[in-house]
Structures are given as structure tokens and as C-alpha cells.
Short mmCIF file of N, CA, C and O in Angstrom, two decimals:
data_model
loop_
_atom_site.label_atom_id
_atom_site.label_comp_id
_atom_site.label_asym_id
_atom_site.label_seq_id
_atom_site.Cartn_x
_atom_site.Cartn_y
_atom_site.Cartn_z
N MET A 1 86.40 90.03 102.35
CA MET A 1 87.62 89.94 101.57
C MET A 1 88.73 89.24 102.35
O MET A 1 89.81 89.10 101.84
N ASP A 2 88.47 88.80 103.57
CA ASP A 2 89.49 88.13 104.35
C ASP A 2 89.98 86.85 103.68
O ASP A 2 91.13 86.48 103.81
N SER A 3 89.08 86.17 102.98
CA SER A 3 89.47 84.92 102.34
C SER A 3 90.07 85.12 100.96
O SER A 3 90.46 84.18 100.30
N MET A 4 90.15 86.37 100.52
CA MET A 4 90.68 86.66 99.20
C MET A 4 92.12 86.17 99.10
O MET A 4 92.91 86.32 100.02
N MET A 5 92.44 85.58 97.99
CA MET A 5 93.79 85.12 97.69
C MET A 5 94.21 83.96 98.59
O MET A 5 95.26 83.99 99.20
N ASN A 6 93.40 82.95 98.68
CA ASN A 6 93.77 81.75 99.39
C ASN A 6 94.86 81.06 98.57
O ASN A 6 94.58 80.33 97.64
N GLU A 7 96.11 81.35 98.90
CA GLU A 7 97.22 80.88 98.08
C GLU A 7 97.51 79.40 98.27
O GLU A 7 98.47 78.88 97.74
N THR A 8 96.66 78.69 99.02
CA THR A 8 96.82 77.24 99.12
C THR A 8 95.93 76.53 98.11
O THR A 8 95.95 75.32 98.03
N ALA A 9 95.15 77.27 97.36
CA ALA A 9 94.27 76.68 96.35
C ALA A 9 95.11 75.98 95.29
O ALA A 9 96.24 76.36 95.01
N ASN A 10 94.54 74.94 94.68
CA ASN A 10 95.28 74.15 93.70
C ASN A 10 95.39 74.82 92.34
O ASN A 10 96.39 74.66 91.66
N ASN A 11 94.36 75.53 91.89
CA ASN A 11 94.34 76.06 90.54
C ASN A 11 94.83 77.49 90.50
O ASN A 11 94.07 78.42 90.75
N LYS A 12 96.09 77.67 90.17
CA LYS A 12 96.64 79.00 90.03
C LYS A 12 97.77 78.99 89.01
O LYS A 12 98.45 77.99 88.82
N THR A 13 97.92 80.13 88.37
CA THR A 13 99.00 80.31 87.42
C THR A 13 99.98 81.29 88.04
O THR A 13 99.59 82.34 88.52
N ILE A 14 101.27 80.93 88.03
CA ILE A 14 102.28 81.77 88.67
C ILE A 14 103.27 82.25 87.62
O ILE A 14 103.83 81.46 86.86
N ILE A 15 103.47 83.56 87.58
CA ILE A 15 104.51 84.16 86.74
C ILE A 15 105.65 84.51 87.69
O ILE A 15 105.54 85.42 88.52
N ALA A 16 106.73 83.75 87.62
CA ALA A 16 107.83 83.83 88.58
C ALA A 16 108.62 85.14 88.47
O ALA A 16 108.55 85.84 87.45
N ARG A 17 109.37 85.44 89.51
CA ARG A 17 110.12 86.70 89.62
C ARG A 17 111.02 87.00 88.42
O ARG A 17 111.13 88.12 88.01
N LYS A 18 111.67 86.03 87.89
CA LYS A 18 112.61 86.28 86.79
C LYS A 18 111.98 86.07 85.42
O LYS A 18 112.68 86.06 84.41
N CYS A 19 110.67 85.95 85.39
CA CYS A 19 109.95 85.72 84.13
C CYS A 19 109.39 87.04 83.59
O CYS A 19 108.88 87.86 84.35
N LYS A 20 109.50 87.23 82.27
CA LYS A 20 108.95 88.41 81.62
C LYS A 20 108.06 87.94 80.48
O LYS A 20 108.49 87.16 79.64
N ILE A 21 106.82 88.42 80.47
CA ILE A 21 105.87 88.05 79.43
C ILE A 21 105.43 89.31 78.69
O ILE A 21 105.04 90.29 79.33
N VAL A 22 105.52 89.27 77.37
CA VAL A 22 105.05 90.37 76.54
C VAL A 22 103.88 89.85 75.73
O VAL A 22 104.01 88.89 74.97
N GLY A 23 102.72 90.47 75.95
CA GLY A 23 101.51 90.04 75.26
C GLY A 23 100.34 89.98 76.22
O GLY A 23 100.49 90.11 77.42
N GLU A 24 99.17 89.76 75.66
CA GLU A 24 97.95 89.72 76.45
C GLU A 24 97.82 88.38 77.17
O GLU A 24 98.16 87.34 76.62
N ILE A 25 97.30 88.43 78.41
CA ILE A 25 97.10 87.21 79.20
C ILE A 25 95.63 87.08 79.54
O ILE A 25 95.00 88.03 80.01
N SER A 26 95.08 85.89 79.33
CA SER A 26 93.73 85.53 79.78
C SER A 26 93.89 84.33 80.69
O SER A 26 94.44 83.30 80.27
N ALA A 27 93.40 84.44 81.93
CA ALA A 27 93.56 83.35 82.90
C ALA A 27 92.21 82.97 83.49
O ALA A 27 91.44 83.85 83.88
N ASN A 28 91.94 81.67 83.55
CA ASN A 28 90.73 81.18 84.19
C ASN A 28 90.97 80.80 85.64
O ASN A 28 90.03 80.67 86.41
N ASP A 29 92.22 80.58 86.02
CA ASP A 29 92.59 80.26 87.39
C ASP A 29 93.03 81.54 88.10
O ASP A 29 93.12 82.60 87.50
N ASP A 30 93.33 81.41 89.39
CA ASP A 30 93.96 82.52 90.10
C ASP A 30 95.29 82.82 89.42
O ASP A 30 95.96 81.91 88.92
N LEU A 31 95.69 84.08 89.40
CA LEU A 31 96.93 84.49 88.73
C LEU A 31 97.81 85.24 89.71
O LEU A 31 97.37 86.21 90.33
N LEU A 32 99.05 84.77 89.87
CA LEU A 32 100.03 85.41 90.74
C LEU A 32 101.16 85.93 89.87
O LEU A 32 101.84 85.14 89.21
N VAL A 33 101.35 87.24 89.85
CA VAL A 33 102.37 87.87 89.01
C VAL A 33 103.49 88.38 89.90
O VAL A 33 103.33 89.38 90.61
N TYR A 34 104.63 87.70 89.88
CA TYR A 34 105.81 88.14 90.62
C TYR A 34 106.90 88.62 89.67
O TYR A 34 107.85 89.24 90.10
N GLY A 35 106.74 88.34 88.40
CA GLY A 35 107.68 88.80 87.37
C GLY A 35 107.14 90.05 86.71
O GLY A 35 106.50 90.88 87.34
N GLU A 36 107.40 90.17 85.40
CA GLU A 36 106.96 91.33 84.62
C GLU A 36 105.98 90.90 83.53
O GLU A 36 106.20 89.91 82.86
N VAL A 37 104.91 91.69 83.38
CA VAL A 37 103.97 91.48 82.29
C VAL A 37 103.83 92.80 81.55
O VAL A 37 103.58 93.85 82.16
N LYS A 38 104.02 92.77 80.23
CA LYS A 38 103.80 93.93 79.38
C LYS A 38 102.67 93.58 78.44
O LYS A 38 102.88 92.94 77.41
N GLY A 39 101.46 93.96 78.84
CA GLY A 39 100.27 93.64 78.07
C GLY A 39 99.06 93.59 79.00
O GLY A 39 99.20 93.55 80.22
N ASN A 40 97.89 93.59 78.43
CA ASN A 40 96.67 93.56 79.23
C ASN A 40 96.45 92.18 79.84
O ASN A 40 96.84 91.17 79.26
N VAL A 41 95.81 92.18 81.02
CA VAL A 41 95.55 90.93 81.74
C VAL A 41 94.07 90.84 82.06
O VAL A 41 93.49 91.77 82.63
N ASN A 42 93.46 89.70 81.69
CA ASN A 42 92.07 89.43 82.03
C ASN A 42 92.06 88.13 82.83
O ASN A 42 92.35 87.07 82.29
N CYS A 43 91.71 88.23 84.10
CA CYS A 43 91.71 87.09 85.01
C CYS A 43 90.30 86.88 85.53
O CYS A 43 89.75 87.76 86.18
N VAL A 44 89.72 85.72 85.25
CA VAL A 44 88.36 85.40 85.67
C VAL A 44 88.26 85.33 87.19
O VAL A 44 87.26 85.71 87.78
N ASN A 45 89.31 84.87 87.84
CA ASN A 45 89.31 84.70 89.30
C ASN A 45 90.13 85.79 89.98
O ASN A 45 90.08 86.94 89.59
N ASP A 46 90.90 85.41 90.99
CA ASP A 46 91.65 86.35 91.82
C ASP A 46 93.07 86.54 91.27
O ASP A 46 93.65 85.64 90.67
N MET A 47 93.62 87.72 91.55
CA MET A 47 94.95 88.06 91.03
C MET A 47 95.77 88.74 92.10
O MET A 47 95.27 89.61 92.82
N VAL A 48 97.04 88.36 92.21
CA VAL A 48 98.01 88.99 93.10
C VAL A 48 99.11 89.57 92.23
O VAL A 48 99.61 88.90 91.32
N VAL A 49 99.52 90.82 92.50
CA VAL A 49 100.63 91.43 91.78
C VAL A 49 101.72 91.77 92.79
O VAL A 49 101.55 92.61 93.66
N GLY A 50 102.84 91.06 92.68
CA GLY A 50 104.02 91.34 93.48
C GLY A 50 105.15 91.81 92.59
O GLY A 50 106.18 92.28 93.06
N GLY A 51 104.96 91.70 91.28
CA GLY A 51 105.91 92.18 90.28
C GLY A 51 105.34 93.42 89.63
O GLY A 51 104.86 94.31 90.32
N SER A 52 105.34 93.46 88.29
CA SER A 52 104.80 94.63 87.60
C SER A 52 103.96 94.22 86.40
O SER A 52 104.25 93.23 85.74
N VAL A 53 102.92 95.01 86.17
CA VAL A 53 102.07 94.84 85.01
C VAL A 53 101.97 96.19 84.31
O VAL A 53 101.58 97.18 84.92
N GLU A 54 102.38 96.22 83.03
CA GLU A 54 102.23 97.42 82.20
C GLU A 54 101.11 97.12 81.21
O GLU A 54 101.36 96.57 80.14
N GLY A 55 99.90 97.45 81.62
CA GLY A 55 98.72 97.18 80.82
C GLY A 55 97.50 97.20 81.70
O GLY A 55 97.60 97.30 82.92
N ASP A 56 96.34 97.11 81.09
CA ASP A 56 95.09 97.13 81.84
C ASP A 56 94.85 95.78 82.51
O ASP A 56 95.24 94.74 81.97
N VAL A 57 94.19 95.82 83.68
CA VAL A 57 93.94 94.62 84.46
C VAL A 57 92.44 94.49 84.75
O VAL A 57 91.82 95.44 85.22
N GLU A 58 91.90 93.30 84.46
CA GLU A 58 90.53 92.95 84.85
C GLU A 58 90.62 91.65 85.65
O GLU A 58 91.29 90.71 85.23
N ALA A 59 89.94 91.62 86.81
CA ALA A 59 89.94 90.42 87.65
C ALA A 59 88.75 90.49 88.60
O ALA A 59 88.11 91.53 88.73
N ARG A 60 88.51 89.36 89.26
CA ARG A 60 87.45 89.35 90.28
C ARG A 60 87.95 90.08 91.52
O ARG A 60 87.38 91.05 91.96
N GLU A 61 89.03 89.60 92.10
CA GLU A 61 89.65 90.20 93.28
C GLU A 61 91.10 90.50 92.92
O GLU A 61 91.76 89.72 92.27
N LEU A 62 91.58 91.64 93.40
CA LEU A 62 92.96 92.04 93.11
C LEU A 62 93.67 92.43 94.39
O LEU A 62 93.10 93.15 95.22
N ARG A 63 94.89 91.95 94.55
CA ARG A 63 95.74 92.36 95.67
C ARG A 63 97.08 92.78 95.08
O ARG A 63 97.72 92.00 94.36
N VAL A 64 97.50 94.02 95.38
CA VAL A 64 98.81 94.52 94.94
C VAL A 64 99.69 94.60 96.17
O VAL A 64 99.44 95.39 97.08
N HIS A 65 100.70 93.74 96.20
CA HIS A 65 101.57 93.64 97.38
C HIS A 65 102.45 94.87 97.57
O HIS A 65 102.91 95.47 96.60
N GLY A 66 102.71 95.18 98.82
CA GLY A 66 103.67 96.21 99.19
C GLY A 66 105.02 95.57 99.46
O GLY A 66 105.18 94.35 99.40
N LYS A 67 106.01 96.39 99.79
CA LYS A 67 107.36 95.89 100.04
C LYS A 67 107.42 94.89 101.17
O LYS A 67 108.12 93.89 101.09
N ALA A 68 106.67 95.13 102.25
CA ALA A 68 106.71 94.23 103.41
C ALA A 68 106.17 92.85 103.08
O ALA A 68 106.63 91.84 103.63
N GLU A 69 105.23 92.75 102.17
CA GLU A 69 104.63 91.47 101.79
C GLU A 69 105.43 90.75 100.71
O GLU A 69 105.12 89.62 100.37
N ASN A 70 106.42 91.42 100.15
CA ASN A 70 107.01 90.95 98.90
C ASN A 70 108.53 91.05 98.87
O ASN A 70 109.11 91.44 97.88
N ASN A 71 109.18 90.74 99.97
CA ASN A 71 110.65 90.73 100.04
C ASN A 71 111.30 92.03 99.59
O ASN A 71 112.29 92.05 98.87
N GLY A 72 110.73 93.16 100.00
CA GLY A 72 111.35 94.46 99.74
C GLY A 72 111.01 95.12 98.42
O GLY A 72 111.49 96.21 98.14
N LYS A 73 110.19 94.47 97.57
CA LYS A 73 109.82 95.08 96.29
C LYS A 73 108.31 95.18 96.20
O LYS A 73 107.60 94.18 96.33
N ALA A 74 107.80 96.38 95.99
CA ALA A 74 106.35 96.59 95.89
C ALA A 74 105.84 96.18 94.52
O ALA A 74 106.52 96.38 93.51
N GLY A 75 104.65 95.61 94.49
CA GLY A 75 103.99 95.32 93.23
C GLY A 75 103.50 96.61 92.59
O GLY A 75 103.23 97.59 93.29
N ALA A 76 103.39 96.62 91.26
CA ALA A 76 102.98 97.84 90.56
C ALA A 76 102.16 97.49 89.33
O ALA A 76 102.44 96.52 88.62
N ILE A 77 101.13 98.31 89.09
CA ILE A 77 100.32 98.22 87.88
C ILE A 77 100.33 99.59 87.21
O ILE A 77 100.06 100.60 87.87
N TYR A 78 100.66 99.61 85.92
CA TYR A 78 100.65 100.83 85.12
C TYR A 78 99.60 100.65 84.03
O TYR A 78 99.88 100.12 82.96
N GLY A 79 98.37 101.01 84.36
CA GLY A 79 97.26 100.83 83.44
C GLY A 79 95.95 100.89 84.21
O GLY A 79 95.94 101.03 85.43
N GLN A 80 94.86 100.77 83.50
CA GLN A 80 93.55 100.82 84.14
C GLN A 80 93.24 99.50 84.85
O GLN A 80 93.67 98.44 84.40
N VAL A 81 92.48 99.62 85.94
CA VAL A 81 92.11 98.47 86.74
C VAL A 81 90.59 98.40 86.82
O VAL A 81 89.95 99.41 87.14
N ALA A 82 90.01 97.23 86.54
CA ALA A 82 88.57 97.02 86.66
C ALA A 82 88.36 95.69 87.38
O ALA A 82 88.60 94.62 86.80
N VAL A 83 87.97 95.75 88.66
CA VAL A 83 87.82 94.55 89.49
C VAL A 83 86.61 94.68 90.41
O VAL A 83 86.07 95.77 90.60
N ALA A 84 86.23 93.55 91.02
CA ALA A 84 85.13 93.58 91.97
C ALA A 84 85.58 94.16 93.31
O ALA A 84 84.92 95.04 93.86
N ASN A 85 86.72 93.69 93.84
CA ASN A 85 87.26 94.16 95.11
C ASN A 85 88.77 94.24 95.00
O ASN A 85 89.38 93.51 94.22
N CYS A 86 89.38 95.12 95.82
CA CYS A 86 90.81 95.37 95.66
C CYS A 86 91.46 95.74 96.99
O CYS A 86 90.89 96.51 97.77
N ILE A 87 92.66 95.19 97.22
CA ILE A 87 93.51 95.60 98.34
C ILE A 87 94.83 96.04 97.74
O ILE A 87 95.48 95.28 97.02
N VAL A 88 95.23 97.28 98.03
CA VAL A 88 96.47 97.83 97.44
C VAL A 88 97.43 98.23 98.55
O VAL A 88 97.09 99.05 99.41
N ASN A 89 98.62 97.66 98.51
CA ASN A 89 99.72 98.09 99.37
C ASN A 89 100.91 98.52 98.53
O ASN A 89 101.88 99.04 99.06
N GLY A 90 100.82 98.30 97.23
CA GLY A 90 101.86 98.69 96.29
C GLY A 90 101.44 99.91 95.49
O GLY A 90 100.84 100.84 96.05
N LYS A 91 101.71 99.90 94.17
CA LYS A 91 101.47 101.08 93.33
C LYS A 91 100.49 100.76 92.20
O LYS A 91 100.59 99.71 91.57
N ILE A 92 99.56 101.69 91.97
CA ILE A 92 98.73 101.65 90.77
C ILE A 92 98.78 103.04 90.15
O ILE A 92 98.48 104.03 90.81
N GLU A 93 99.19 103.08 88.89
CA GLU A 93 99.22 104.33 88.14
C GLU A 93 98.25 104.17 86.97
O GLU A 93 98.59 103.60 85.94
N GLY A 94 97.01 104.61 87.19
CA GLY A 94 95.96 104.47 86.19
C GLY A 94 94.61 104.53 86.89
O GLY A 94 94.52 104.43 88.11
N ASP A 95 93.57 104.66 86.13
CA ASP A 95 92.23 104.75 86.70
C ASP A 95 91.78 103.40 87.24
O ASP A 95 92.08 102.35 86.66
N CYS A 96 91.06 103.43 88.38
CA CYS A 96 90.58 102.22 89.04
C CYS A 96 89.07 102.23 89.10
O CYS A 96 88.47 103.22 89.56
N HIS A 97 88.46 101.16 88.66
CA HIS A 97 87.01 100.99 88.70
C HIS A 97 86.74 99.75 89.55
O HIS A 97 86.92 98.62 89.08
N ILE A 98 86.33 99.97 90.80
CA ILE A 98 86.13 98.91 91.76
C ILE A 98 84.63 98.81 92.07
O ILE A 98 84.05 99.76 92.60
N GLU A 99 84.02 97.69 91.73
CA GLU A 99 82.57 97.53 91.95
C GLU A 99 82.22 97.55 93.42
O GLU A 99 81.21 98.11 93.82
N GLY A 100 83.03 96.93 94.25
CA GLY A 100 82.72 96.79 95.67
C GLY A 100 83.69 97.55 96.54
O GLY A 100 83.79 98.78 96.46
N ASP A 101 84.43 96.80 97.37
CA ASP A 101 85.31 97.39 98.38
C ASP A 101 86.73 97.57 97.88
O ASP A 101 87.28 96.70 97.21
N MET A 102 87.33 98.69 98.29
CA MET A 102 88.74 98.94 98.02
C MET A 102 89.40 99.30 99.34
O MET A 102 88.91 100.16 100.07
N ILE A 103 90.51 98.61 99.64
CA ILE A 103 91.30 98.94 100.82
C ILE A 103 92.64 99.46 100.32
O ILE A 103 93.35 98.77 99.58
N VAL A 104 92.98 100.68 100.72
CA VAL A 104 94.23 101.32 100.34
C VAL A 104 95.13 101.29 101.57
O VAL A 104 94.88 102.01 102.54
N GLY A 105 96.14 100.43 101.54
CA GLY A 105 97.02 100.26 102.69
C GLY A 105 97.96 101.43 102.90
O GLY A 105 98.11 102.31 102.05
N SER A 106 98.62 101.42 104.04
CA SER A 106 99.49 102.54 104.44
C SER A 106 100.69 102.73 103.53
O SER A 106 101.27 103.81 103.50
N THR A 107 101.07 101.70 102.77
CA THR A 107 102.23 101.82 101.86
C THR A 107 101.82 101.98 100.40
O THR A 107 102.66 101.97 99.52
N ALA A 108 100.53 102.17 100.16
CA ALA A 108 100.02 102.27 98.79
C ALA A 108 100.38 103.61 98.17
O ALA A 108 100.48 104.63 98.85
N ASP A 109 100.54 103.59 96.84
CA ASP A 109 100.80 104.78 96.04
C ASP A 109 99.88 104.71 94.83
O ASP A 109 100.06 103.87 93.96
N LEU A 110 98.84 105.57 94.81
CA LEU A 110 97.84 105.55 93.74
C LEU A 110 97.83 106.86 92.99
O LEU A 110 97.79 107.93 93.61
N ILE A 111 97.86 106.77 91.66
CA ILE A 111 97.78 107.95 90.81
C ILE A 111 96.69 107.68 89.78
O ILE A 111 96.79 106.73 89.01
N GLY A 112 95.63 108.50 89.80
CA GLY A 112 94.56 108.34 88.82
C GLY A 112 93.20 108.52 89.46
O GLY A 112 93.07 108.81 90.65
N GLU A 113 92.17 108.31 88.67
CA GLU A 113 90.80 108.43 89.15
C GLU A 113 90.38 107.10 89.77
O GLU A 113 90.57 106.05 89.18
N ILE A 114 89.78 107.17 90.96
CA ILE A 114 89.29 105.98 91.65
C ILE A 114 87.78 106.05 91.75
O ILE A 114 87.24 107.02 92.28
N ASN A 115 87.11 105.03 91.24
CA ASN A 115 85.66 104.86 91.38
C ASN A 115 85.46 103.56 92.14
O ASN A 115 85.89 102.50 91.67
N ALA A 116 84.82 103.63 93.31
CA ALA A 116 84.64 102.43 94.13
C ALA A 116 83.30 102.46 94.83
O ALA A 116 82.73 103.53 95.07
N GLY A 117 82.80 101.27 95.18
CA GLY A 117 81.58 101.18 95.97
C GLY A 117 81.81 101.66 97.37
O GLY A 117 80.99 102.37 97.95
N SER A 118 82.96 101.30 97.95
CA SER A 118 83.37 101.80 99.26
C SER A 118 84.90 101.77 99.29
O SER A 118 85.54 101.04 98.54
N ILE A 119 85.47 102.59 100.18
CA ILE A 119 86.92 102.66 100.25
C ILE A 119 87.37 102.89 101.69
O ILE A 119 86.71 103.60 102.44
N GLU A 120 88.47 102.23 102.03
CA GLU A 120 89.14 102.44 103.31
C GLU A 120 90.55 102.88 102.97
O GLU A 120 91.27 102.17 102.26
N ILE A 121 90.95 104.04 103.49
CA ILE A 121 92.29 104.56 103.21
C ILE A 121 93.05 104.62 104.53
O ILE A 121 92.64 105.33 105.45
N GLN A 122 94.14 103.87 104.63
CA GLN A 122 94.93 103.85 105.84
C GLN A 122 95.93 104.99 105.86
O GLN A 122 96.41 105.44 104.81
N LYS A 123 96.24 105.46 107.06
CA LYS A 123 97.19 106.55 107.26
C LYS A 123 98.54 106.18 106.63
O LYS A 123 99.03 105.08 106.82
N GLY A 124 99.08 107.10 105.86
CA GLY A 124 100.37 106.89 105.20
C GLY A 124 100.24 106.64 103.71
O GLY A 124 101.22 106.75 102.97
N ALA A 125 99.05 106.30 103.25
CA ALA A 125 98.84 106.04 101.82
C ALA A 125 98.99 107.33 101.02
O ALA A 125 98.67 108.41 101.51
N ALA A 126 99.50 107.22 99.80
CA ALA A 126 99.65 108.37 98.91
C ALA A 126 98.65 108.26 97.77
O ALA A 126 98.60 107.23 97.09
N LEU A 127 97.83 109.30 97.58
CA LEU A 127 96.85 109.33 96.51
C LEU A 127 96.95 110.65 95.76
O LEU A 127 97.01 111.71 96.38
N LYS A 128 96.97 110.56 94.42
CA LYS A 128 96.98 111.75 93.58
C LYS A 128 95.96 111.51 92.47
O LYS A 128 96.12 110.59 91.68
N GLY A 129 94.89 112.30 92.48
CA GLY A 129 93.84 112.13 91.48
C GLY A 129 92.50 112.43 92.10
O GLY A 129 92.39 113.20 93.03
N SER A 130 91.45 111.78 91.58
CA SER A 130 90.11 112.03 92.10
C SER A 130 89.52 110.74 92.67
O SER A 130 89.94 109.65 92.33
N LEU A 131 88.55 110.92 93.56
CA LEU A 131 87.93 109.80 94.26
C LEU A 131 86.43 109.93 94.19
O LEU A 131 85.87 110.97 94.54
N ASN A 132 85.74 108.88 93.70
CA ASN A 132 84.29 108.85 93.62
C ASN A 132 83.81 107.59 94.32
O ASN A 132 84.17 106.49 93.93
N ILE A 133 82.97 107.79 95.36
CA ILE A 133 82.42 106.65 96.10
C ILE A 133 80.95 106.51 95.69
O ILE A 133 80.19 107.46 95.81
N ASN A 134 80.60 105.34 95.23
CA ASN A 134 79.24 105.09 94.74
C ASN A 134 78.57 104.02 95.57
O ASN A 134 78.06 103.05 95.03
N ASN A 135 78.55 104.18 96.87
CA ASN A 135 77.93 103.19 97.75
C ASN A 135 76.43 103.24 97.59
O ASN A 135 75.77 104.20 97.97
N GLN A 136 75.88 102.19 97.00
CA GLN A 136 74.44 102.13 96.74
C GLN A 136 73.69 101.39 97.84
O GLN A 136 72.55 101.04 97.67
N GLY A 137 74.37 101.07 98.97
CA GLY A 137 73.76 100.28 100.03
C GLY A 137 73.00 101.09 100.99
O GLY A 137 72.17 100.77 101.73
#
């Protein structure tokens, strides 16, 4: 997952900080959300959340930025998450279904049921809910 979110890639859609979108989003490119989205998001590729999403999220790789990565404002998702791999330093309030690896950073705040293939939880992270690890390896 080290190469996840290569932000120098050419094909990406950016929702800027002062932008607000209401409605469902389907993206074939990488998706960077720094503004607000109210609606479900389906991203075929990788997704970064530095703003907020109120809706369910599906993506290949997901990174939710914390305050240190995002100029003092943590990214947040309020809805269910279904992704292959995930790194969280911000907030997710909803159930998470992670096929592979999940890294929960020291500034993460998670509320809900987490189902993951594997998980790393760093000291300082806040979790409220249940955790199911399904490592089939």
C-alpha cells in the first residue's frame, strides 16, 4: 500500500475545498475529495478524503486524511465503506468492509463494525464498535 494514492498521476478528479456536491458520484479515475459530498460515492480506482462524505463509499483503495495531512482539518466519512485496502487517519462513522489491509492511524476515530482481512491499529486511535479479522492467508 506504499504506492497507494500516487497524487502525481494524470487521471484524477478533484473536489475542491469550497465545493459542495449533492448527489451520487461515480468515478473511473482517482477521486480526491477536499470539499463536501452528500451522496454515495463509487470510485473504480483510488480515493482520498480530506473533506467530508455523507454517504456510502466504494473504492479500490481509500485514504482518509487526518489533521496533520490536511491543513488542520481531518477527513470524515459518515456512511458504510467497502474497499480493497484502507488507511485512516481521520474519521469514519459507519461499518467498514475491507477485503485486504486496513491501517488505523494514531489520529483515527472509527465508530462502527469493522470487517478486514488484516488490521494495524496505532497507539492513540479511537475505536468504538466491533472488529472482525478474516485473514485467510
